[in-house]
PDB file of C-alpha atoms in Angstrom:
ATOM      1  CA  UNK A   1     -45.863 -58.512   0.350  1.00 82.00           C
ATOM      2  CA  UNK A   2     -42.304 -59.153  -0.449  1.00 91.00           C
ATOM      3  CA  UNK A   3     -39.719 -59.663   2.332  1.00 96.00           C
ATOM      4  CA  UNK A   4     -37.857 -56.784   3.227  1.00 96.00           C
ATOM      5  CA  UNK A   5     -34.026 -56.939   4.074  1.00 97.00           C
ATOM      6  CA  UNK A   6     -31.315 -54.495   5.692  1.00 97.00           C
ATOM      7  CA  UNK A   7     -27.858 -55.500   5.711  1.00 97.00           C
ATOM      8  CA  UNK A   8     -25.331 -53.490   7.598  1.00 97.00           C
ATOM      9  CA  UNK A   9     -21.969 -54.619   6.296  1.00 95.00           C
ATOM     10  CA  UNK A  10     -19.105 -51.758   5.556  1.00 92.00           C
ATOM     11  CA  UNK A  11     -17.624 -54.348   3.225  1.00 92.00           C
ATOM     12  CA  UNK A  12     -19.688 -53.398  -0.292  1.00 93.00           C
ATOM     13  CA  UNK A  13     -18.888 -56.496  -2.382  1.00 94.00           C
ATOM     14  CA  UNK A  14     -19.761 -58.757   0.988  1.00 93.00           C
ATOM     15  CA  UNK A  15     -23.072 -56.445   1.397  1.00 94.00           C
ATOM     16  CA  UNK A  16     -23.797 -57.063  -2.328  1.00 95.00           C
ATOM     17  CA  UNK A  17     -23.602 -60.842  -2.168  1.00 95.00           C
ATOM     18  CA  UNK A  18     -25.405 -61.113   0.902  1.00 95.00           C
ATOM     19  CA  UNK A  19     -28.268 -59.230  -0.993  1.00 95.00           C
ATOM     20  CA  UNK A  20     -27.880 -61.985  -3.958  1.00 95.00           C
ATOM     21  CA  UNK A  21     -28.048 -64.785  -1.452  1.00 95.00           C
ATOM     22  CA  UNK A  22     -31.098 -63.453   0.615  1.00 95.00           C
ATOM     23  CA  UNK A  23     -33.105 -62.988  -2.961  1.00 93.00           C
ATOM     24  CA  UNK A  24     -32.696 -66.826  -3.473  1.00 93.00           C
ATOM     25  CA  UNK A  25     -35.263 -66.729  -0.676  1.00 94.00           C
ATOM     26  CA  UNK A  26     -37.957 -64.472  -2.750  1.00 91.00           C
ATOM     27  CA  UNK A  27     -36.513 -63.071  -5.906  1.00 90.00           C
ATOM     28  CA  UNK A  28     -38.701 -59.925  -5.818  1.00 93.00           C
ATOM     29  CA  UNK A  29     -37.416 -59.051  -2.036  1.00 94.00           C
ATOM     30  CA  UNK A  30     -36.142 -55.810  -1.119  1.00 95.00           C
ATOM     31  CA  UNK A  31     -32.829 -55.522   0.220  1.00 96.00           C
ATOM     32  CA  UNK A  32     -30.908 -52.004   1.424  1.00 96.00           C
ATOM     33  CA  UNK A  33     -27.568 -51.938   2.542  1.00 96.00           C
ATOM     34  CA  UNK A  34     -25.802 -49.868   5.195  1.00 96.00           C
ATOM     35  CA  UNK A  35     -22.412 -49.592   6.168  1.00 93.00           C
ATOM     36  CA  UNK A  36     -22.656 -47.551   9.245  1.00 92.00           C
ATOM     37  CA  UNK A  37     -24.236 -48.970  12.293  1.00 94.00           C
ATOM     38  CA  UNK A  38     -25.143 -45.632  13.780  1.00 92.00           C
ATOM     39  CA  UNK A  39     -27.220 -44.834  10.483  1.00 92.00           C
ATOM     40  CA  UNK A  40     -28.331 -48.212  10.566  1.00 94.00           C
ATOM     41  CA  UNK A  41     -30.414 -47.811  14.030  1.00 91.00           C
ATOM     42  CA  UNK A  42     -31.705 -44.141  12.493  1.00 92.00           C
ATOM     43  CA  UNK A  43     -33.257 -46.050   9.150  1.00 94.00           C
ATOM     44  CA  UNK A  44     -34.739 -48.597  11.616  1.00 93.00           C
ATOM     45  CA  UNK A  45     -36.808 -45.876  12.877  1.00 90.00           C
ATOM     46  CA  UNK A  46     -38.242 -44.968   9.758  1.00 92.00           C
ATOM     47  CA  UNK A  47     -38.514 -48.868   8.403  1.00 90.00           C
ATOM     48  CA  UNK A  48     -38.425 -52.131  10.027  1.00 90.00           C
ATOM     49  CA  UNK A  49     -37.604 -54.912   7.809  1.00 96.00           C
ATOM     50  CA  UNK A  50     -38.391 -58.396   7.864  1.00 97.00           C
ATOM     51  CA  UNK A  51     -34.643 -59.343   8.471  1.00 97.00           C
ATOM     52  CA  UNK A  52     -31.915 -57.360   9.661  1.00 98.00           C
ATOM     53  CA  UNK A  53     -28.742 -58.921   9.090  1.00 97.00           C
ATOM     54  CA  UNK A  54     -25.589 -57.364  11.032  1.00 96.00           C
ATOM     55  CA  UNK A  55     -21.817 -58.024  10.943  1.00 95.00           C
ATOM     56  CA  UNK A  56     -19.957 -57.206  14.064  1.00 93.00           C
ATOM     57  CA  UNK A  57     -16.698 -56.021  12.528  1.00 91.00           C
ATOM     58  CA  UNK A  58     -16.332 -52.470  11.283  1.00 90.00           C
ATOM     59  CA  UNK A  59     -12.869 -50.382  10.397  1.00 80.00           C
ATOM     60  CA  UNK A  60     -12.185 -47.697  12.418  1.00 75.00           C
ATOM     61  CA  UNK A  61     -10.566 -44.714  11.354  1.00 70.00           C
ATOM     62  CA  UNK A  62      -7.006 -45.892  13.041  1.00 72.00           C
ATOM     63  CA  UNK A  63      -7.248 -48.833  10.562  1.00 70.00           C
ATOM     64  CA  UNK A  64      -7.971 -50.946  13.231  1.00 83.00           C
ATOM     65  CA  UNK A  65     -11.200 -53.381  13.693  1.00 84.00           C
ATOM     66  CA  UNK A  66     -13.853 -53.175  16.162  1.00 89.00           C
ATOM     67  CA  UNK A  67     -17.014 -54.985  17.322  1.00 89.00           C
ATOM     68  CA  UNK A  68     -18.494 -52.183  19.474  1.00 92.00           C
ATOM     69  CA  UNK A  69     -20.421 -50.287  16.765  1.00 92.00           C
ATOM     70  CA  UNK A  70     -21.880 -53.825  16.056  1.00 93.00           C
ATOM     71  CA  UNK A  71     -22.604 -54.420  19.094  1.00 95.00           C
ATOM     72  CA  UNK A  72     -24.107 -51.440  20.211  1.00 95.00           C
ATOM     73  CA  UNK A  73     -25.943 -51.452  17.303  1.00 96.00           C
ATOM     74  CA  UNK A  74     -27.897 -55.171  18.666  1.00 97.00           C
ATOM     75  CA  UNK A  75     -27.779 -53.274  22.013  1.00 97.00           C
ATOM     76  CA  UNK A  76     -30.264 -50.559  20.577  1.00 96.00           C
ATOM     77  CA  UNK A  77     -32.409 -53.176  18.436  1.00 96.00           C
ATOM     78  CA  UNK A  78     -32.972 -55.220  21.598  1.00 96.00           C
ATOM     79  CA  UNK A  79     -33.719 -52.168  23.748  1.00 95.00           C
ATOM     80  CA  UNK A  80     -35.925 -50.623  21.077  1.00 95.00           C
ATOM     81  CA  UNK A  81     -37.238 -53.219  18.525  1.00 96.00           C
ATOM     82  CA  UNK A  82     -37.862 -56.200  20.500  1.00 94.00           C
ATOM     83  CA  UNK A  83     -39.620 -58.022  18.324  1.00 95.00           C
ATOM     84  CA  UNK A  84     -37.120 -57.361  15.246  1.00 97.00           C
ATOM     85  CA  UNK A  85     -35.686 -60.262  13.424  1.00 97.00           C
ATOM     86  CA  UNK A  86     -31.977 -60.069  13.534  1.00 97.00           C
ATOM     87  CA  UNK A  87     -29.039 -62.315  12.203  1.00 97.00           C
ATOM     88  CA  UNK A  88     -25.673 -61.695  12.941  1.00 96.00           C
ATOM     89  CA  UNK A  89     -23.205 -62.762  10.037  1.00 94.00           C
ATOM     90  CA  UNK A  90     -19.475 -62.329  11.016  1.00 92.00           C
ATOM     91  CA  UNK A  91     -16.300 -64.300  11.245  1.00 90.00           C
ATOM     92  CA  UNK A  92     -16.079 -63.586  14.848  1.00 89.00           C
ATOM     93  CA  UNK A  93     -19.741 -64.762  16.375  1.00 88.00           C
ATOM     94  CA  UNK A  94     -18.282 -65.338  20.009  1.00 89.00           C
ATOM     95  CA  UNK A  95     -17.931 -61.542  20.249  1.00 93.00           C
ATOM     96  CA  UNK A  96     -21.600 -62.066  21.208  1.00 94.00           C
ATOM     97  CA  UNK A  97     -20.692 -62.946  24.584  1.00 92.00           C
ATOM     98  CA  UNK A  98     -21.480 -59.565  26.186  1.00 93.00           C
ATOM     99  CA  UNK A  99     -24.895 -59.899  24.722  1.00 94.00           C
ATOM    100  CA  UNK A 100     -25.694 -63.186  25.793  1.00 91.00           C
ATOM    101  CA  UNK A 101     -28.456 -61.898  28.459  1.00 89.00           C
ATOM    102  CA  UNK A 102     -30.195 -59.884  26.038  1.00 93.00           C
ATOM    103  CA  UNK A 103     -30.226 -62.621  23.449  1.00 94.00           C
ATOM    104  CA  UNK A 104     -31.936 -64.864  25.541  1.00 92.00           C
ATOM    105  CA  UNK A 105     -34.670 -61.977  26.039  1.00 92.00           C
ATOM    106  CA  UNK A 106     -35.084 -61.059  22.588  1.00 94.00           C
ATOM    107  CA  UNK A 107     -38.634 -61.694  21.304  1.00 93.00           C
ATOM    108  CA  UNK A 108     -37.647 -61.720  17.527  1.00 95.00           C
ATOM    109  CA  UNK A 109     -35.820 -64.571  15.522  1.00 96.00           C
ATOM    110  CA  UNK A 110     -32.107 -64.672  16.302  1.00 97.00           C
ATOM    111  CA  UNK A 111     -29.639 -66.449  14.563  1.00 96.00           C
ATOM    112  CA  UNK A 112     -25.593 -66.122  14.447  1.00 95.00           C
ATOM    113  CA  UNK A 113     -23.465 -67.464  11.479  1.00 94.00           C
ATOM    114  CA  UNK A 114     -20.258 -67.736  11.317  1.00 93.00           C
ATOM    115  CA  UNK A 115     -18.742 -65.976   7.617  1.00 92.00           C
ATOM    116  CA  UNK A 116     -16.454 -69.147   8.097  1.00 90.00           C
ATOM    117  CA  UNK A 117     -18.942 -71.644   7.506  1.00 89.00           C
ATOM    118  CA  UNK A 118     -21.097 -72.492   3.723  1.00 89.00           C
ATOM    119  CA  UNK A 119     -22.957 -69.930   2.275  1.00 88.00           C
ATOM    120  CA  UNK A 120     -25.871 -72.170   2.747  1.00 91.00           C
ATOM    121  CA  UNK A 121     -25.885 -71.859   6.404  1.00 93.00           C
ATOM    122  CA  UNK A 122     -26.141 -68.116   5.743  1.00 95.00           C
ATOM    123  CA  UNK A 123     -29.773 -68.997   4.310  1.00 95.00           C
ATOM    124  CA  UNK A 124     -30.550 -71.560   6.436  1.00 95.00           C
ATOM    125  CA  UNK A 125     -29.902 -68.883   9.559  1.00 95.00           C
ATOM    126  CA  UNK A 126     -32.049 -66.451   7.702  1.00 96.00           C
ATOM    127  CA  UNK A 127     -34.908 -68.951   7.465  1.00 96.00           C
ATOM    128  CA  UNK A 128     -34.694 -69.667  11.165  1.00 94.00           C
ATOM    129  CA  UNK A 129     -34.437 -65.872  11.701  1.00 96.00           C
ATOM    130  CA  UNK A 130     -37.300 -64.991  10.063  1.00 96.00           C
ATOM    131  CA  UNK A 131     -39.106 -67.815  11.481  1.00 94.00           C
ATOM    132  CA  UNK A 132     -38.900 -66.441  15.199  1.00 94.00           C
ATOM    133  CA  UNK A 133     -36.167 -69.314  15.851  1.00 94.00           C
ATOM    134  CA  UNK A 134     -33.001 -69.036  17.988  1.00 94.00           C
ATOM    135  CA  UNK A 135     -29.980 -70.248  16.371  1.00 91.00           C
ATOM    136  CA  UNK A 136     -26.543 -69.591  18.041  1.00 89.00           C
ATOM    137  CA  UNK A 137     -23.099 -71.171  18.370  1.00 86.00           C
ATOM    138  CA  UNK A 138     -22.766 -73.888  21.035  1.00 84.00           C
ATOM    139  CA  UNK A 139     -20.299 -71.901  22.759  1.00 83.00           C
ATOM    140  CA  UNK A 140     -23.007 -69.161  23.634  1.00 85.00           C
ATOM    141  CA  UNK A 141     -25.503 -71.369  24.891  1.00 83.00           C
ATOM    142  CA  UNK A 142     -24.085 -71.391  28.566  1.00 80.00           C
ATOM    143  CA  UNK A 143     -24.744 -67.617  28.414  1.00 80.00           C
ATOM    144  CA  UNK A 144     -28.493 -67.666  27.802  1.00 85.00           C
ATOM    145  CA  UNK A 145     -31.162 -67.511  30.485  1.00 86.00           C
ATOM    146  CA  UNK A 146     -34.565 -68.937  30.415  1.00 90.00           C
ATOM    147  CA  UNK A 147     -37.114 -66.198  30.220  1.00 90.00           C
ATOM    148  CA  UNK A 148     -40.377 -66.607  32.540  1.00 90.00           C
ATOM    149  CA  UNK A 149     -42.311 -67.499  29.695  1.00 92.00           C
ATOM    150  CA  UNK A 150     -39.996 -70.188  28.540  1.00 90.00           C
ATOM    151  CA  UNK A 151     -40.009 -71.843  32.209  1.00 91.00           C
ATOM    152  CA  UNK A 152     -43.556 -71.530  32.386  1.00 93.00           C
ATOM    153  CA  UNK A 153     -43.736 -73.574  28.863  1.00 92.00           C
ATOM    154  CA  UNK A 154     -41.255 -75.972  30.000  1.00 92.00           C
ATOM    155  CA  UNK A 155     -43.129 -76.518  33.223  1.00 92.00           C
ATOM    156  CA  UNK A 156     -46.464 -77.329  31.101  1.00 93.00           C
ATOM    157  CA  UNK A 157     -44.570 -79.741  28.971  1.00 92.00           C
ATOM    158  CA  UNK A 158     -42.609 -81.528  31.204  1.00 92.00           C
ATOM    159  CA  UNK A 159     -45.083 -81.274  34.373  1.00 89.00           C
ATOM    160  CA  UNK A 160     -48.480 -81.801  32.843  1.00 90.00           C
ATOM    161  CA  UNK A 161     -47.331 -83.575  29.564  1.00 88.00           C
ATOM    162  CA  UNK A 162     -49.505 -81.138  27.243  1.00 90.00           C
ATOM    163  CA  UNK A 163     -49.428 -80.590  23.647  1.00 90.00           C
ATOM    164  CA  UNK A 164     -48.521 -77.408  21.883  1.00 92.00           C
ATOM    165  CA  UNK A 165     -52.145 -76.664  21.287  1.00 93.00           C
ATOM    166  CA  UNK A 166     -52.876 -77.249  24.774  1.00 92.00           C
ATOM    167  CA  UNK A 167     -49.785 -75.113  26.251  1.00 91.00           C
ATOM    168  CA  UNK A 168     -51.309 -72.566  23.547  1.00 92.00           C
ATOM    169  CA  UNK A 169     -54.700 -72.558  24.855  1.00 92.00           C
ATOM    170  CA  UNK A 170     -53.424 -72.221  28.528  1.00 93.00           C
ATOM    171  CA  UNK A 171     -51.236 -69.257  28.128  1.00 91.00           C
ATOM    172  CA  UNK A 172     -53.776 -67.808  25.630  1.00 93.00           C
ATOM    173  CA  UNK A 173     -51.166 -67.883  22.478  1.00 92.00           C
ATOM    174  CA  UNK A 174     -50.767 -69.519  19.261  1.00 93.00           C
ATOM    175  CA  UNK A 175     -49.496 -73.011  18.855  1.00 92.00           C
ATOM    176  CA  UNK A 176     -46.578 -71.373  16.621  1.00 92.00           C
ATOM    177  CA  UNK A 177     -45.623 -69.006  19.120  1.00 91.00           C
ATOM    178  CA  UNK A 178     -45.522 -72.085  21.643  1.00 92.00           C
ATOM    179  CA  UNK A 179     -43.471 -74.045  19.144  1.00 92.00           C
ATOM    180  CA  UNK A 180     -40.969 -71.269  18.879  1.00 91.00           C
ATOM    181  CA  UNK A 181     -40.774 -71.375  22.729  1.00 91.00           C
ATOM    182  CA  UNK A 182     -39.963 -75.159  22.633  1.00 92.00           C
ATOM    183  CA  UNK A 183     -37.504 -74.302  19.771  1.00 92.00           C
ATOM    184  CA  UNK A 184     -35.562 -71.765  21.669  1.00 91.00           C
ATOM    185  CA  UNK A 185     -35.858 -74.066  24.730  1.00 92.00           C
ATOM    186  CA  UNK A 186     -34.137 -76.801  22.810  1.00 91.00           C
ATOM    187  CA  UNK A 187     -31.385 -74.539  21.508  1.00 90.00           C
ATOM    188  CA  UNK A 188     -30.713 -72.811  25.324  1.00 90.00           C
ATOM    189  CA  UNK A 189     -30.572 -76.207  26.684  1.00 90.00           C
ATOM    190  CA  UNK A 190     -28.340 -77.994  24.202  1.00 86.00           C
ATOM    191  CA  UNK A 191     -30.759 -80.433  22.795  1.00 85.00           C
ATOM    192  CA  UNK A 192     -30.325 -81.670  19.614  1.00 67.00           C
ATOM    193  CA  UNK A 193     -32.486 -80.067  16.903  1.00 59.00           C
ATOM    194  CA  UNK A 194     -31.808 -82.184  14.358  1.00 54.00           C
ATOM    195  CA  UNK A 195     -33.895 -85.223  16.384  1.00 51.00           C
ATOM    196  CA  UNK A 196     -36.938 -85.710  13.934  1.00 52.00           C
ATOM    197  CA  UNK A 197     -38.606 -87.461  16.374  1.00 63.00           C
ATOM    198  CA  UNK A 198     -40.931 -84.845  18.472  1.00 67.00           C
ATOM    199  CA  UNK A 199     -41.697 -87.295  21.284  1.00 67.00           C
ATOM    200  CA  UNK A 200     -37.859 -88.296  22.195  1.00 80.00           C
ATOM    201  CA  UNK A 201     -36.812 -84.628  21.555  1.00 82.00           C
ATOM    202  CA  UNK A 202     -39.340 -83.524  24.448  1.00 85.00           C
ATOM    203  CA  UNK A 203     -38.126 -86.488  26.655  1.00 87.00           C
ATOM    204  CA  UNK A 204     -34.516 -85.255  26.128  1.00 89.00           C
ATOM    205  CA  UNK A 205     -35.762 -81.769  27.253  1.00 90.00           C
ATOM    206  CA  UNK A 206     -37.516 -82.378  30.265  1.00 91.00           C
ATOM    207  CA  UNK A 207     -34.456 -84.481  31.149  1.00 90.00           C
ATOM    208  CA  UNK A 208     -32.253 -81.910  30.752  1.00 88.00           C
ATOM    209  CA  UNK A 209     -34.683 -79.732  32.763  1.00 88.00           C
ATOM    210  CA  UNK A 210     -34.742 -81.647  35.618  1.00 89.00           C
ATOM    211  CA  UNK A 211     -30.665 -82.330  35.392  1.00 89.00           C
ATOM    212  CA  UNK A 212     -30.735 -78.417  35.763  1.00 85.00           C
ATOM    213  CA  UNK A 213     -33.505 -78.125  38.196  1.00 86.00           C
ATOM    214  CA  UNK A 214     -35.446 -75.974  36.130  1.00 85.00           C
ATOM    215  CA  UNK A 215     -38.382 -78.589  36.699  1.00 82.00           C
ATOM    216  CA  UNK A 216     -39.427 -80.244  40.114  1.00 78.00           C
ATOM    217  CA  UNK A 217     -41.769 -82.955  40.584  1.00 73.00           C
TER     218      UNK A 217
END
């Protein structure tokens, strides 16, 4: 089945361009655009896409822009669609600050990409969210709390030195799910994700976890 996208964006040209970029991931992907965040939550109850792309700022009748419609849409998504993959594409991603706790708990992939970044970052963010990963601005990381499951995975990795597969067997889940937990832990704790050496990355993760007293021996 082809990928399915919903884009919530009140600038038609930007919405159209976003669709065109997402179709670089899959040429026959279905892409639907909505300009109203309230209409978007109604649409999600009928049709859940593989990825929901949300702007944060929307024009008001006063002529001003407000983040509340976008933030309220995300609140509804986090509450009613906990596994929905989401990418926020906004010129002001730090407006997500009030949702830090909810983002940290969200079980679906989540990425926040600044419109000022290169368009390639838009695609990278979409790929990350679709993969179930967490990608957020550095400034937001300190707002995200670890979930109980992430703390459990962290303990098994650092205290028992278990592999991804061994952790998966221990907590009765898939290896891919464990790998997503590890990626989210690194993101939340500020470990360099570009480190291609898995062993070094895990050592750095555990050192930071001990420093923050998240793991005690």
